[in-house]
Amino acid sequence: MHKYLFLSIYICVALLTNAQTVSYDLSSIPDSVKKDASVVTQYDLQRVIVEEQEKATYTRKRIFSVLSEQGKEALMVYVYSTKYVNLDDLELKVYDKTGKQISKYKKKDLMMEATGEGLVEDGAYYYVSVPAPSYPVTLELDYVIKFKGTLNLPSFQILRPGESIVSSLFEAIIPMELGLRYRPKNISIQPTIRDLGKSKSFSWVVKNLSPFEYEEGAVIYGDRYPSVDIALNKFSQYGYQGDLSSWNQFGQWIGGLYKGLDALPEERVQFFRDLVKNAGSDREKASILYKYMQENFRYVSIQLGIGGLKPFSATFTDEKKYGDCKGLSNYMKAALASVGIRSHVAIINAEYNALPVEPSFPANDFNHVILCIPQSKDSIWLECTSSTAAFGELGTFTENRNALLVTENGGVLVPTPKSKAEANSFLIHNKIDLSADASGMIESNFHSTGAFKEMIDYILKEKKDDQKESIVFTLGFKQPDDFLMAKEKGKVNLKLQFEKIPEFTAGNKIFLATHPYKLWTRVMPKNDNRKLDYYFQNPFIHRDTTQIKLPDGFLVDALPKPREFNNAYAAYRSNYWFDEASKTIHSAVELKLLQHRIPASDFKLVKQFFEEVLKEEKQRIVVKKS
């Protein structure tokens, strides 16, 4: 095999002309490549060699120049390493614009920061922030990573925003019997495939790629940028061999890791049966058990055995009263089984702006675990790491995805629920008592669901000084002179005192905001030639009703005009009126965002909508002394 391997390396290097010559004179790089770039990768050679089902090596040599302050993020060099994905060696050389070497780093010189979360095993980032006395500055980076396991192989991440490529090659050398699948994303590129005897070489080459611009609010890195994903059909992870050629086979492998870990002692089984004995349905039973877990268990990131894939046993979680996403989901599964309710753990890629995994390309693109209780119509989904989420609600962190259910018969890829505005509602009723000297009291009552409920619950748990900061900067109220926020009979009540309530005064006129907080403040990014979809955190409904009680001797001088405008993605309406009998001004505003993902082609429409909302936020109620 070594003869073929050396031949492959020779061919790859030949494909990259002058591959290992560090260039400090950037004048030879085509203007079309340098234009609008803050970083230029002159040369990048990445190679994944799978020696056997359990063992792989990744090597990289990259030479790149940071042209300006805008590219300074590239000066933060970091590499992820764990017990099983081990940074074996690293060397980094730094050159100034004249070609003089100004610094050099080895692995021992780098800082280290521990990490570990969800389905990511405990490990550390080795990193260094390279100082740049002037620009351009050129970095020559060489490192080697040894893999003990082949479930997750490095992908070919081709371009980042603001970066251009002169020449880059990615090669994967794979034993024939393991089989390799690949998927180009956001780029049309196919590999050169060579037979090396017992192995095959797959290589992708790109040259003279111009940079593209970062677009605020787009999906997480990797989902929409040019890249090539690779995956083995047959893999091994820490001694556990598996098949990734289908979702069903991968689900069988995951199921094997959970086998026997969902059993509870008989006394705990009886405890759960007693807990739900008065429930009238399986749904009510599940809701009771979910509430019990939320109130008695806490989420922590812990790992066991084979990194982030295998949970602690349900008995361990029950005793310790904590767990990570997979541990808590496995525990909830065991609790449900105690009362005769069938459920499945489901692995999923979590992030509010992540795209669903590709059904046609089985791969371990997951970082989180949730739980599914199958039903004849709408299945019940549970986020077991949250102490505040409502029963059966996921939120955009895991909605709109494809989750891999781990069933008794293997893996089944199924869609999670679609995000709905009604699931994230924020309803506020305000009463403002305005005194003749412009001081006054504001009382606000909140009714919220979904993401808004989690926000309000979090604020309620804060210390008073932190609450005040949240009231001003998160909820958008003016800074009060005094306040009290509390939950009373299931409702959240906020009382605020102000020495001056009006926005400003002019002569005998007082100018008041239409509601005592900022309903909408976001300025949408520019829309010129947007190419990527835009993501809000979640769809929502925001309703406000405000009553302003005028003191004796005050009259309404002007009220804003009612407005109503909408499009396919959002809607706004407002109304204002004065009740002469009670001397009370009424305002009512409703803002709806119907879906959180906005196609790039319609972003301009949504941007115009929210620009109009911002204009409405500037409207003022004018009252005057009679």
XYZ file of C-alpha atoms in Angstrom:
626
model
C 0.000 0.000 0.000
C 2.833 2.420 0.813
C 4.027 2.506 -2.814
C 0.567 3.631 -3.964
C 0.304 6.100 -1.098
C 3.561 7.813 -2.029
C 2.443 7.913 -5.667
C -0.832 9.558 -4.593
C 1.020 12.172 -2.540
C 3.338 12.924 -5.479
C 0.375 13.429 -7.819
C -1.418 15.663 -5.287
C 1.584 17.899 -4.799
C 2.051 18.132 -8.552
C -1.505 19.384 -8.838
C -0.601 22.337 -6.611
C 2.133 24.199 -8.433
C 4.836 25.661 -6.174
C 2.841 24.163 -3.349
C 5.251 24.633 -0.483
C 6.775 27.973 -1.430
C 5.728 30.707 0.972
C 4.954 33.859 -1.030
C 5.147 37.276 0.559
C 4.758 39.263 -2.646
C 1.031 39.064 -3.294
C 1.259 40.856 -6.635
C 1.353 37.522 -8.463
C -2.134 36.634 -7.187
C -4.851 37.547 -9.714
C -6.735 40.733 -8.859
C -10.010 38.861 -9.304
C -8.980 36.598 -6.402
C -7.680 39.360 -4.108
C -10.561 41.776 -4.750
C -12.730 42.184 -1.617
C -10.672 39.560 0.259
C -9.368 40.066 3.767
C -7.648 36.650 3.788
C -5.972 34.865 0.858
C -5.220 31.147 1.142
C -2.300 30.645 -1.176
C -1.948 26.932 -0.601
C -3.935 24.352 1.347
C -3.293 20.610 1.293
C -5.533 18.429 3.469
C -5.312 14.661 3.560
C -7.386 12.043 5.376
C -5.814 8.581 5.404
C -7.933 5.783 6.852
C -5.429 3.068 7.726
C -8.079 0.671 9.035
C -11.684 0.731 10.288
C -10.604 2.022 13.710
C -7.751 4.316 12.742
C -7.247 7.427 10.613
C -4.776 10.297 10.224
C -5.519 13.845 9.105
C -2.698 16.118 7.962
C -2.918 19.723 6.859
C -0.490 22.258 5.501
C -1.946 25.691 4.914
C -0.253 28.929 3.863
C -2.437 32.022 4.050
C -2.041 35.775 4.218
C -4.147 38.121 6.306
C -4.367 41.312 4.273
C -6.073 43.702 6.682
C -7.682 44.256 10.071
C -10.956 42.890 8.626
C -9.350 39.439 8.467
C -7.937 39.396 11.985
C -10.192 36.503 13.042
C -7.975 34.270 10.888
C -5.093 35.111 13.250
C -6.860 33.068 15.930
C -5.543 29.615 15.066
C -7.217 26.722 16.876
C -7.403 22.931 16.599
C -9.793 20.604 18.454
C -8.329 17.607 20.273
C -9.621 14.814 22.540
C -8.484 11.488 23.900
C -9.691 9.898 20.661
C -9.131 12.782 18.208
C -5.609 13.645 19.208
C -3.600 16.632 18.025
C -0.344 14.769 17.396
C 1.864 17.628 16.230
C 1.636 21.265 15.208
C 3.955 23.961 13.894
C 3.016 27.523 13.025
C 5.387 30.057 11.441
C 4.525 33.727 11.047
C 6.113 36.075 8.458
C 5.858 39.823 7.970
C 5.283 41.471 4.587
C 9.018 41.392 3.771
C 9.265 37.637 4.309
C 11.019 37.845 7.650
C 9.926 35.178 10.129
C 8.676 37.046 13.199
C 7.412 34.181 15.360
C 7.095 30.438 15.598
C 4.809 28.209 17.658
C 4.727 24.517 18.513
C 1.920 22.555 20.161
C 3.438 23.157 23.603
C 3.241 26.939 23.059
C -0.515 26.987 22.490
C -3.192 27.774 25.065
C -5.743 25.087 25.895
C -9.433 25.397 26.763
C -11.554 22.414 27.804
C -14.865 21.773 26.062
C -17.564 19.131 25.860
C -21.281 19.400 25.141
C -24.192 17.322 23.856
C -22.940 14.684 21.421
C -19.469 16.256 21.373
C -17.029 14.367 23.550
C -14.949 16.041 26.246
C -11.820 17.548 24.785
C -9.926 20.784 24.396
C -9.192 23.517 21.908
C -5.522 24.302 21.402
C -5.282 27.881 20.239
C -3.084 30.914 19.786
C -3.961 34.488 18.866
C -1.178 35.646 16.558
C -0.281 39.340 16.913
C 0.079 41.299 13.677
C 2.351 44.361 13.953
C 1.340 45.280 10.394
C -0.473 43.890 7.372
C -0.210 41.784 5.333
C 1.027 38.982 7.566
C 1.535 35.402 6.316
C 1.039 32.218 8.330
C 2.359 28.761 7.507
C 0.460 26.125 9.491
C 1.264 22.391 9.668
C -0.469 19.904 11.948
C -1.332 16.214 12.290
C -4.401 14.707 13.990
C -4.689 11.011 14.862
C -8.206 9.542 14.971
C -9.118 6.543 17.100
C -12.416 5.908 15.325
C -13.766 6.759 11.887
C -17.386 7.793 12.480
C -16.617 11.495 12.056
C -14.049 12.265 9.382
C -12.990 15.836 8.554
C -14.882 17.491 5.721
C -13.473 19.778 3.038
C -14.463 23.255 4.234
C -13.579 25.245 1.134
C -14.372 28.900 1.757
C -15.247 31.251 4.580
C -16.680 34.759 4.091
C -14.018 37.269 3.093
C -11.528 34.541 2.143
C -10.219 33.775 -1.342
C -8.383 30.669 -2.523
C -5.432 30.455 -4.891
C -5.055 26.692 -4.687
C -6.519 24.050 -2.361
C -6.649 20.262 -2.425
C -8.454 17.764 -0.194
C -7.696 14.043 -0.497
C -9.232 11.011 1.209
C -7.481 7.632 0.972
C -9.912 4.875 1.995
C -9.605 1.061 2.169
C -11.795 -0.530 -0.494
C -13.811 -2.649 1.938
C -14.973 0.360 4.011
C -16.558 2.317 1.158
C -16.717 6.124 0.928
C -19.675 8.377 0.191
C -19.317 12.096 -0.481
C -21.601 15.070 -0.924
C -20.644 18.486 -2.327
C -22.626 21.362 -0.792
C -23.142 24.776 -2.358
C -20.516 24.039 -5.024
C -20.377 21.900 -8.176
C -17.254 19.810 -7.734
C -16.461 16.143 -8.304
C -13.418 14.146 -7.170
C -10.628 12.578 -9.132
C -10.708 8.890 -8.135
C -7.620 6.665 -8.364
C -7.203 2.988 -7.599
C -4.335 2.387 -5.161
C -4.722 -1.380 -4.943
C -6.342 -2.114 -1.583
C -7.382 1.509 -1.241
C -8.896 4.298 -3.308
C -7.895 7.939 -3.437
C -10.572 10.645 -3.771
C -9.212 14.157 -4.359
C -10.910 17.499 -4.885
C -9.028 20.549 -6.197
C -10.176 24.172 -6.310
C -8.228 27.121 -7.735
C -8.642 30.896 -7.937
C -11.872 31.223 -5.968
C -13.055 34.748 -5.224
C -14.378 35.644 -1.746
C -18.015 35.996 -0.857
C -19.527 38.355 1.682
C -20.788 37.345 5.119
C -24.538 37.818 5.359
C -25.908 38.621 8.789
C -28.623 36.274 9.992
C -27.690 33.365 7.702
C -27.410 29.713 8.745
C -24.590 28.379 10.891
C -21.222 27.901 9.242
C -20.952 24.844 7.022
C -24.602 24.509 6.051
C -24.543 27.082 3.253
C -20.851 27.669 2.517
C -18.993 25.643 -0.146
C -17.848 22.298 1.259
C -17.625 18.552 0.634
C -18.796 16.071 3.289
C -17.417 12.541 3.406
C -18.623 9.457 5.314
C -17.616 5.803 5.453
C -20.159 3.049 4.875
C -18.446 0.935 7.529
C -16.857 2.609 10.527
C -15.629 1.890 14.009
C -15.798 4.204 16.992
C -13.732 3.292 20.053
C -14.056 -0.419 19.382
C -17.736 -0.413 18.383
C -18.036 -1.304 14.705
C -21.011 0.062 12.788
C -22.689 0.563 9.419
C -23.492 4.073 8.182
C -24.752 3.120 4.737
C -28.370 3.755 5.830
C -30.218 5.591 8.574
C -31.698 2.305 9.725
C -28.271 0.746 10.209
C -26.911 3.800 12.008
C -29.936 3.789 14.323
C -29.247 0.129 15.128
C -25.685 1.061 16.118
C -26.857 3.941 18.351
C -29.484 1.668 19.873
C -26.749 -0.803 20.818
C -25.006 1.925 22.831
C -28.211 2.564 24.831
C -29.042 -1.117 25.331
C -29.660 -2.024 28.962
C -29.217 1.547 30.223
C -32.932 2.401 30.484
C -33.809 0.086 33.378
C -34.836 1.404 36.814
C -35.068 -0.373 40.178
C -38.497 -1.755 41.074
C -39.015 0.789 43.883
C -38.531 3.657 41.409
C -40.854 2.005 38.911
C -43.502 1.841 41.631
C -42.817 5.470 42.551
C -43.650 6.592 38.998
C -46.769 4.418 38.876
C -48.003 6.026 42.087
C -47.158 9.474 40.728
C -49.505 9.078 37.747
C -52.190 6.835 39.254
C -54.872 9.517 39.029
C -54.044 10.569 35.450
C -56.803 10.005 32.916
C -54.678 9.473 29.788
C -51.183 8.572 28.632
C -50.642 12.198 27.625
C -51.485 13.371 31.144
C -49.183 10.711 32.606
C -46.328 11.837 30.363
C -46.954 15.468 31.316
C -46.755 14.631 35.035
C -43.494 12.716 34.600
C -42.001 15.518 32.480
C -42.863 18.085 35.141
C -41.315 15.860 37.801
C -38.074 15.665 35.831
C -38.016 19.424 35.187
C -38.465 20.204 38.883
C -36.013 17.628 40.258
C -33.193 17.260 37.721
C -30.664 19.661 36.284
C -28.833 19.707 32.996
C -25.046 19.394 32.956
C -22.655 18.386 30.187
C -21.091 15.044 31.076
C -19.612 12.325 28.912
C -19.154 8.599 29.342
C -17.328 5.764 27.636
C -17.350 6.654 23.988
C -17.442 10.397 24.049
C -20.773 12.090 23.573
C -22.658 9.103 22.181
C -23.349 6.792 25.120
C -25.489 7.946 28.079
C -25.163 7.245 31.754
C -27.643 4.637 32.937
C -31.104 5.731 34.022
C -30.281 4.496 37.542
C -27.173 6.707 37.717
C -29.166 9.744 36.524
C -31.940 8.961 39.016
C -29.471 8.852 41.898
C -27.434 11.927 40.942
C -30.386 14.075 39.830
C -28.463 15.492 36.862
C -27.575 14.540 33.314
C -26.706 15.741 29.835
C -29.077 15.669 26.866
C -28.705 11.960 26.200
C -28.718 11.018 29.899
C -31.883 12.975 30.679
C -33.647 11.745 27.527
C -32.719 8.155 28.364
C -33.981 8.700 31.932
C -37.296 10.136 30.739
C -37.641 7.142 28.408
C -37.167 4.802 31.400
C -39.686 6.724 33.516
C -42.285 6.556 30.736
C -41.667 2.830 30.277
C -42.376 2.367 34.011
C -45.967 3.465 33.420
C -46.410 1.621 30.123
C -45.671 4.461 27.676
C -43.403 3.696 24.715
C -40.923 6.354 23.585
C -37.747 6.709 21.538
C -34.636 8.790 22.002
C -33.973 10.891 18.903
C -30.646 12.361 17.852
C -30.828 15.702 16.092
C -28.786 18.705 14.937
C -29.743 21.540 17.270
C -29.459 25.268 16.579
C -32.198 27.720 15.687
C -30.765 28.371 12.218
C -29.503 24.895 11.304
C -30.743 23.142 8.174
C -32.243 19.635 8.402
C -29.842 16.744 7.817
C -29.955 15.428 4.260
C -32.170 12.296 4.026
C -30.168 10.923 1.076
C -26.797 11.180 2.846
C -26.603 9.205 6.131
C -23.947 10.802 8.337
C -23.406 11.678 11.970
C -24.409 15.334 11.628
C -25.999 15.443 15.091
C -25.146 17.259 18.324
C -28.173 16.796 20.604
C -30.714 14.257 21.915
C -34.435 14.741 22.495
C -37.295 12.294 23.142
C -40.294 11.314 21.035
C -43.520 9.660 22.231
C -45.100 8.267 19.035
C -48.818 8.915 18.560
C -51.287 7.942 15.864
C -51.438 11.560 14.642
C -49.153 14.168 16.178
C -46.283 12.680 18.131
C -45.219 14.270 21.429
C -41.699 15.719 21.452
C -39.846 16.503 24.680
C -36.811 18.709 25.266
C -35.456 16.991 28.373
C -32.674 19.496 29.133
C -35.022 22.431 29.788
C -36.512 23.197 33.189
C -38.920 25.752 31.690
C -40.096 24.420 28.302
C -43.795 23.595 28.094
C -44.733 19.941 27.757
C -44.712 18.884 24.110
C -43.003 22.030 22.794
C -39.529 22.032 21.253
C -38.927 25.531 19.913
C -36.841 26.460 16.887
C -33.709 25.011 18.526
C -34.859 21.594 17.272
C -38.035 22.196 15.254
C -38.045 22.152 11.433
C -35.440 19.348 11.371
C -35.036 15.678 10.604
C -34.503 13.636 13.762
C -33.216 10.072 13.826
C -35.543 8.000 16.009
C -33.698 5.109 17.637
C -36.336 2.365 17.528
C -36.262 -1.348 18.307
C -35.936 -1.986 14.558
C -33.227 0.570 13.795
C -33.110 4.225 12.888
C -36.000 6.113 11.297
C -35.503 9.652 10.030
C -38.606 11.749 10.768
C -39.412 15.479 10.661
C -39.860 17.386 13.899
C -42.769 19.858 14.202
C -42.780 23.068 12.209
C -42.334 26.260 14.223
C -45.584 28.182 14.791
C -46.050 31.779 15.828
C -48.732 30.779 18.358
C -46.166 28.745 20.310
C -44.174 31.927 21.081
C -46.637 34.528 22.287
C -45.927 37.648 24.309
C -49.059 39.367 25.573
C -48.720 42.511 27.703
C -51.364 44.693 29.320
C -50.136 48.023 30.721
C -51.875 50.516 33.010
C -50.246 53.928 33.295
C -51.369 56.399 35.976
C -50.001 59.770 34.942
C -49.748 62.496 37.590
C -50.001 66.221 36.886
C -46.251 66.632 37.529
C -45.531 63.913 34.889
C -44.525 61.310 37.474
C -46.478 58.119 37.726
C -46.840 54.396 38.129
C -46.891 51.725 35.416
C -48.279 48.271 36.048
C -47.655 45.602 33.398
C -49.100 42.106 33.337
C -47.410 39.471 31.178
C -48.797 36.299 29.672
C -46.173 34.466 27.619
C -45.496 31.106 26.006
C -42.521 29.393 24.397
C -39.302 31.382 24.085
C -40.904 34.423 25.727
C -42.006 32.373 28.748
C -38.459 31.065 29.163
C -37.176 34.649 29.015
C -39.635 35.910 31.644
C -39.027 32.883 33.904
C -35.302 33.564 33.705
C -35.758 37.230 34.660
C -37.960 36.241 37.618
C -35.106 34.132 39.037
C -32.552 36.950 38.802
C -31.364 39.132 41.660
C -33.044 42.531 41.811
C -30.126 44.478 40.290
C -29.939 41.981 37.409
C -33.726 42.131 37.029
C -33.534 45.889 36.625
C -30.945 45.500 33.883
C -33.133 42.914 32.109
C -36.227 45.135 32.420
C -34.357 47.936 30.658
C -32.171 46.132 28.126
C -34.143 42.948 27.445
C -37.757 44.073 27.829
C -37.105 47.643 26.661
C -38.662 49.682 29.477
C -37.316 53.053 30.562
C -35.110 52.789 33.620
C -37.462 52.942 36.613
C -36.793 54.722 39.880
C -38.196 51.697 41.683
C -39.880 48.449 40.653
C -41.247 45.113 41.816
C -41.536 42.045 39.589
C -43.306 38.943 40.887
C -45.445 36.015 39.874
C -48.915 36.144 41.379
C -51.559 33.456 40.840
C -49.839 32.183 37.714
C -49.449 35.659 36.190
C -46.326 37.804 36.065
C -46.821 41.329 37.353
C -44.385 44.234 37.020
C -44.869 47.505 38.897
C -42.629 50.454 38.043
C -42.363 53.950 39.518
C -41.093 56.907 37.498
C -40.264 60.452 38.400
C -40.908 61.340 34.741
C -43.024 59.149 32.471
C -43.198 61.297 29.259
C -40.620 60.970 26.495
C -40.298 64.758 26.523
C -42.338 67.931 27.039
C -42.706 71.138 24.992
C -44.525 74.036 26.602
C -47.843 72.752 27.890
C -47.648 69.604 25.746
C -46.500 66.178 26.928
C -45.301 63.523 24.464
C -45.925 59.917 25.487
C -44.815 56.631 23.911
C -47.688 54.476 22.653
C -46.512 51.733 25.047
C -44.059 51.980 27.946
C -41.332 49.817 26.401
C -39.720 49.215 22.998
C -41.800 46.651 21.145
C -39.324 46.349 18.259
C -35.758 47.658 17.968
C -33.971 45.425 15.458
C -32.507 47.136 12.406
C -32.440 44.571 9.621
C -29.177 44.171 7.669
C -28.778 45.497 4.156
C -30.493 43.509 1.425
C -28.348 44.254 -1.615
C -28.048 41.037 -3.636
C -28.656 38.794 -0.627
C -27.915 35.156 -1.467
C -28.601 33.333 1.808
C -31.853 32.908 3.710
C -32.313 35.051 6.818
C -33.255 33.552 10.195
C -35.089 35.131 13.099
C -34.757 33.374 16.449
C -38.347 32.116 16.221
C -41.760 33.063 14.824
C -43.915 34.919 17.344
C -47.027 36.878 18.241
C -46.587 40.073 20.260
C -49.752 41.801 21.494
C -49.802 44.951 23.586
C -52.691 46.830 25.140
C -51.929 50.025 27.045
C -54.212 52.298 29.056
C -53.050 55.786 30.032
C -55.165 57.438 32.754
C -54.872 61.211 32.416
C -54.871 63.474 35.492
C -57.495 66.186 35.916
C -56.927 69.193 33.707
C -55.291 67.245 30.824
C -56.729 66.692 27.334
C -55.699 64.654 24.300
C -54.033 66.834 21.689
C -53.136 64.158 19.109
C -53.290 60.390 18.699
C -51.386 58.335 16.107
C -53.413 57.083 13.173
C -54.386 53.398 13.180
C -52.217 51.316 10.855
C -52.416 47.880 9.287
C -49.916 46.307 6.888
C -48.746 42.770 6.174
C -47.094 40.362 3.775
C -46.767 36.586 3.517
C -44.339 36.470 6.457
C -45.459 39.109 8.944
C -48.384 41.331 9.948
C -48.818 44.531 11.959
C -51.860 46.438 13.146
C -52.455 49.218 15.648
C -55.357 51.259 16.976
C -55.677 54.262 19.317
C -58.713 55.852 20.950
C -59.736 58.051 23.887
C -62.495 57.269 26.374
C -63.828 60.647 27.446
C -65.841 59.271 30.377
C -62.852 57.644 32.112
C -60.270 60.093 30.708
C -58.248 57.102 29.508
C -56.212 56.731 26.321
C -56.200 53.223 24.855
C -53.690 51.742 22.432
C -53.577 48.234 20.969
C -50.750 46.829 18.854
C -50.213 43.393 17.382
C -47.031 42.245 15.642
C -46.839 38.770 14.094
C -43.919 36.941 12.516
C -45.393 33.882 10.841
C -42.169 32.018 10.064
C -38.603 32.488 11.239
C -36.813 31.471 8.027
C -37.041 34.115 5.321
C -35.978 33.102 1.797
C -33.248 35.330 0.399
C -35.515 36.229 -2.528
C -38.103 37.737 -0.152
C -35.764 39.315 2.383
C -36.195 42.797 0.890
C -39.955 42.525 1.461
C -39.477 41.589 5.137
C -36.836 44.264 5.654
C -39.258 46.909 4.341
C -41.947 45.565 6.685
C -39.809 45.942 9.809
C -38.563 49.349 8.709
C -42.229 50.365 8.720
C -42.627 48.856 12.206
C -39.693 50.961 13.440
C -41.411 54.066 12.058
C -44.561 53.168 13.976
C -42.496 52.765 17.139
C -41.578 56.457 16.835
C -45.218 57.569 16.934
C -46.167 59.590 20.012
C -49.357 60.395 21.906
C -49.610 64.118 22.664
C -51.558 65.446 25.635
C -51.757 68.980 26.988
C -52.917 70.878 29.994
C -56.325 72.432 29.404
